[in-house]
Amino acid sequence: MDYTNQIREIASKLFAEGKIDVFVGYRMTGFDENQVPALIRDPNEVSKLVFTDKSVFNLTNYLKQDHTRNKRIGMVVKGCDSRALNLLLTESQVKRENLHIVGIPCKGVVDENGNKMQNCIECIFPNPVVFDEMVDGTPTGSEAPPYQVNTDIQNIAAMDLVERRAYFEEVFESCIRCNACRHSCPMCYCAKCCIDQETSTLYHGANTTSSAFHALMTWSLHLAGRCVDCRNCEKACPSHLPLHLLHKWNEQVIYENFQEHLAGVHEGDRGAFYKYSMKDPDDFIM
Amino acid sequence: MARVGVFVCFCGANIADFVDVPAVVEEAKRIREVKFAIDYKYMCSDPGQQQIRDAIVQHRLTSIVVAACSPRMHEKTFRKALSDAGMNPYLLEVANIREHSSWVHQKDKKAATAKAADLVRMAVAKSIANEQLHEISVPVTKRALVIGGGIAGIQAALDIADARIPVVLVEKSPSIGGKMAQLDETFPTLDCSQCILTPKMVDVASHPYIELIPYAEVLELDGFVGNYKAKIKKKASYVNFKTCTGCGACWQKCPVKVPNEYNMGIDKRKAIYTPFPQAVPNKPVIDARYCTMLTKGKCGICSKVCEKGSIDYKMQDEIIEREIGAVVVATGYDLWDPKPYEEYGVGRFKDIITSLEFERMVSANGPTNGVPVRPSDGKVPKNVVFIKCIGSRDEAKGIEYCSKICCMYTTKHTILLHHKVHGSHSYVFYMDIRAAGKGYEEFVKKAQVDTGATYLRGRVSKIYKKGDKLMVRGEDAQIGQVVEVEADLVVLATAVVPNKDNPDLARLLGVSYDKYGYMSEAHPKLRPVETAKAGIFLAGCTQAPKDIPDTVAQASACAAKVCGIFAGDTMKKDPMISTVNKEFCSGCQNCVTVCPYGAIVTEEVPMGHGSKEMRTVAKINEGVCQGCGSCVAVCRSMAISLAGFTDPQIINEIVSI
Ligand SMILES: Cc1cc2nc3c(=O)[nH]c(=O)nc-3n(C[C@H](O)[C@H](O)[C@H](O)COP(=O)(O)OP(=O)(O)OC[C@H]3O[C@@H](n4cnc5c(N)ncnc54)[C@H](O)[C@@H]3O)c2cc1C
Ligand code: SF4
Ligand code: SF4
Ligand code: SF4
Ligand code: SF4
Ligand code: SF4
């Protein structure tokens, strides 16, 4: 998967047509084989842009920044990224008319060791659900596999409440509450966040195992029905915590109980916790 | 430093039998901030309240906890006691140790006592974070909107208008009157429906405080109690009501004949028509579906014969707005379509009719001049079988509930048949006879004796044709045998079902409706005429099936409620409502979608101090917000705070136990 040339061409064209102020894509780090996000404002710098299976980050995170707000933006999105974009549109965080979206028919990205990422292996939306033009001109890609629950999540489902809590507490014990996960998540854009130690009325105070787990759990509930499994958070975590365990667990609970809801697939769909349907289950209410 | 007073109530034996009240007081005394704690037999009694008032002054208390019954019962009482002692009433917290402890843990006094102590601890902790709140006052527009002009809407409009409050009455059809205008004589007194209804209809038309808007529908209702704005669509009638005298030349000459809804399609009316002779207003409208001038541009006769030049084929729908303070919904009911009763031959046999068709035929102004006839051959029937509960109490084919009025009007129909057709006989198949109401049982008993009608308790299983008769086969449960009755005519008492407009109308008004489609009242016993939305009330069959006496009573109750809202120039409102902290709001608008009262809108604010760039944030209309807290729950940014239930209050509660 290498769309470097196409992306450079499209970015040049958009600048030449005066359609954008900034193009958000990927560039090489300059010191190793990995890539970092690139915010290109100067048309002469489009040659810095690259796109390969090392273009891992979900760039829609840059849509929530003040320095890109209300700017006309060109952006590269993969399947999962586009779902995040859909939600950001639904939640009124970006104006559609300010965006020019370049879609990638994604074949999956790789981790530091060059192995295909787990979420990409399981991905059922490799093709963007929202875009202005596809990088290769074709809007269709390969058939997506059906939604599946992987063995990690099946194991969690098999635990009883006490076991599950103990399991999660142990797994997330080494969290240092740096909030990098939250910062890197495109869906976390609040001015005041419930898990901030300094400002939150809920999770202030000491950094204990229990407070870290509770903060992560609350965070994951704010993403329940909204997380698109892009794994920006995991890539950002300095403790290499498997945050997807929380998110995927929530995802499957919601998928099973709330009419097979998956985040960001349809624009306008706010997700299970923010809409009401007569079919919503109520058997957990007394 | 907080100084909390705790007052624990025995509630006679209600609490004291299952909770060790003195022990709860002792527990309360151990809380650092509690400076005074006492128990009393009846805290809500005047001496009980006096203890609170005295303690507030003597002990310089800063908040009060009353541990007693549900705040639904006496929160107001105790708040009043606080204000009488010069304390802000919202510094009160009620710990519900009756419904939440003594009543539900009657088997374990020790545990119930421990729980009561916990509830008190939580209330104390919460009260420490309570803030002084002040009632909000909102201005009121003193004008009521009544939707639907059946007997319910008519009665409500007249009662409100008689209190010199302007009323806008919106009726969907060309005339007011509703179903009652289609009835002949009415149970249980057999007075003529038209004779008691038409004077009221005329009163509506001539009342200086009523603006009657016929042939119209409500499109939108924005705002909140005391300050609604209604958008009303006046459908094009193609007749200028200002100049039309209602002379009738137009409908006499109109060549287009269509089924007459007023007579249940038994006869025909014209394309330009008034629904019935006593219609109010007595002005015709053109039915645009059928008028050939409007559909094909051919005809124009009515315009030619109208001496006043009132016909205007170019008339358009008109949208008008009215400012409104309160709304009465009185959109009535529909009748169930008995088509699923295939085994009765519904649809195949012409001589099976519905009760309302029968009612039209026996009416003096009906299509057959007051005599029932067989639709098949126009002969007057002698043997008539009435079958009750068609669709009612029938989970399989119809609906579960009892339609309430069918037993009574079927009895009425046996009397009317007896009066109108000499030598006739009624057979009534029934499941029960439900005649609860003043004079109702007597009415049924007398009718059975006077008419000699045969009552057969049981379900009809099949109807088939034999010659020109209908054979009705059913079970007579009293003798435990299958019976067959030879009938000239079969009358089905079809179920009352909700007006099919209700779900859309409910959504537009922001009120709820039940699983059938009836508008929901706020409380089935204690708030039967209110909806959950302040300032919107329900009258008549829009809420549930009922007869005329009940409909009229409910309509007058609505009027009393409306007058109550309009008693002052402003309205007091509970201050326990939500507000948005704009700085924290990220503009996601989850709250906007989730608010059941439509209380949240958006506004644009500068991105930062002095910034020209704008961003969108949520804004709560304090008049509309009911303090339900839904928005607080969905706001991830913690930008919304509900007065009386703020984060510090709730966290204090949680931390205290
Ligand atoms: C066969 C039969 C016999 C009966 N006999 C008796 C009897 O003898 N005694 C007795 O007490 N009761 C009798 N009833 C019951 C009686 O008809 C009702 O109790 C009464 O009509 C209820 O009045 P209402 O105003 O609630 O509804 P309705 O009479 O249905 O009036 C509703 C009005 O609202 C209008 N409307 C509907 N939707 C809208 C809208 N969206 N916007 C504006 N306007 C709208 C309709 O056009 C109508 O004018 C009988 C019923 C039947 C079916
Ligand atoms: S965790 Fe919740 S409060 Fe914090 S930024 Fe994300 S959505 Fe907002
Ligand atoms: S929680 Fe993690 S995986 Fe989910 S959307 Fe946010 S960054 Fe992506
Ligand atoms: S990034 Fe990792 S360490 Fe930091 S708060 Fe998130 S989970 Fe904890
Ligand atoms: S839910 Fe919260 S953040 Fe979202 S618009 Fe409402 S107040 Fe603002
Ligand atoms: S508290 Fe309830 S009624 Fe008030 S704005 Fe929030 S959701 Fe709406």
PDB file of C-alpha atoms and ligand atoms in Angstrom, chain A residues 64 91 179 182-183 185 187-196 215-216 218-223 226 274, chain B residues 586 635-638, ligand 2:
ATOM      1  CA  LYS A  64     -10.444  19.352  17.246  1.00  0.00           C
ATOM      2  CA  GLU A  91     -21.312  16.007  17.303  1.00  0.00           C
ATOM      3  CA  ASN A 179      -3.837  11.238  29.983  1.00  0.00           C
ATOM      4  CA  ARG A 182      -7.251  10.785  26.085  1.00  0.00           C
ATOM      5  CA  HIS A 183      -5.286  13.536  24.345  1.00  0.00           C
ATOM      6  CA  CYS A 185      -8.211  10.192  20.995  1.00  0.00           C
ATOM      7  CA  MET A 187     -13.327  11.654  20.204  1.00  0.00           C
ATOM      8  CA  CYS A 188     -12.068  13.372  23.351  1.00  0.00           C
ATOM      9  CA  TYR A 189     -12.405  17.090  22.809  1.00  0.00           C
ATOM     10  CA  CYS A 190     -13.863  18.392  26.080  1.00  0.00           C
ATOM     11  CA  ALA A 191     -12.526  21.601  27.595  1.00  0.00           C
ATOM     12  CA  LYS A 192     -12.896  20.150  31.054  1.00  0.00           C
ATOM     13  CA  CYS A 193     -12.394  16.429  31.287  1.00  0.00           C
ATOM     14  CA  CYS A 194     -13.840  14.216  33.973  1.00  0.00           C
ATOM     15  CA  ILE A 195     -10.579  12.324  34.397  1.00  0.00           C
ATOM     16  CA  ASP A 196      -8.284  15.317  34.857  1.00  0.00           C
ATOM     17  CA  ALA A 215     -10.479   6.988  35.614  1.00  0.00           C
ATOM     18  CA  LEU A 216      -9.787   4.689  32.662  1.00  0.00           C
ATOM     19  CA  THR A 218     -14.969   6.313  33.101  1.00  0.00           C
ATOM     20  CA  TRP A 219     -12.972   7.434  30.110  1.00  0.00           C
ATOM     21  CA  SER A 220     -13.857   4.280  28.238  1.00  0.00           C
ATOM     22  CA  LEU A 221     -17.531   4.788  29.057  1.00  0.00           C
ATOM     23  CA  HIS A 222     -17.325   8.227  27.470  1.00  0.00           C
ATOM     24  CA  LEU A 223     -16.142   6.377  24.390  1.00  0.00           C
ATOM     25  CA  ARG A 226     -18.094   6.164  20.014  1.00  0.00           C
ATOM     26  CA  TYR A 274     -27.265   9.508  23.296  1.00  0.00           C
TER      27      TYR A 274
ATOM     28  CA  SER B 586     -17.964  21.623  23.706  1.00  0.00           C
ATOM     29  CA  CYS B 635     -22.869  15.777  29.009  1.00  0.00           C
ATOM     30  CA  ARG B 636     -19.419  14.270  28.930  1.00  0.00           C
ATOM     31  CA  SER B 637     -17.840  17.686  29.339  1.00  0.00           C
ATOM     32  CA  MET B 638     -19.557  18.150  32.684  1.00  0.00           C
TER      33      MET B 638
HETATM   34  S1  SF4 C   2     -12.828  11.364  28.722  1.00  0.00           S
HETATM   35 FE1  SF4 C   2     -14.862  12.204  28.621  1.00  0.00          FE
HETATM   36  S2  SF4 C   2     -14.694  14.187  29.571  1.00  0.00           S
HETATM   37 FE2  SF4 C   2     -12.610  13.547  29.065  1.00  0.00          FE
HETATM   38  S3  SF4 C   2     -12.273  14.442  27.078  1.00  0.00           S
HETATM   39 FE3  SF4 C   2     -12.994  12.368  26.736  1.00  0.00          FE
HETATM   40  S4  SF4 C   2     -15.187  12.629  26.451  1.00  0.00           S
HETATM   41 FE4  SF4 C   2     -14.440  14.485  27.389  1.00  0.00          FE
END
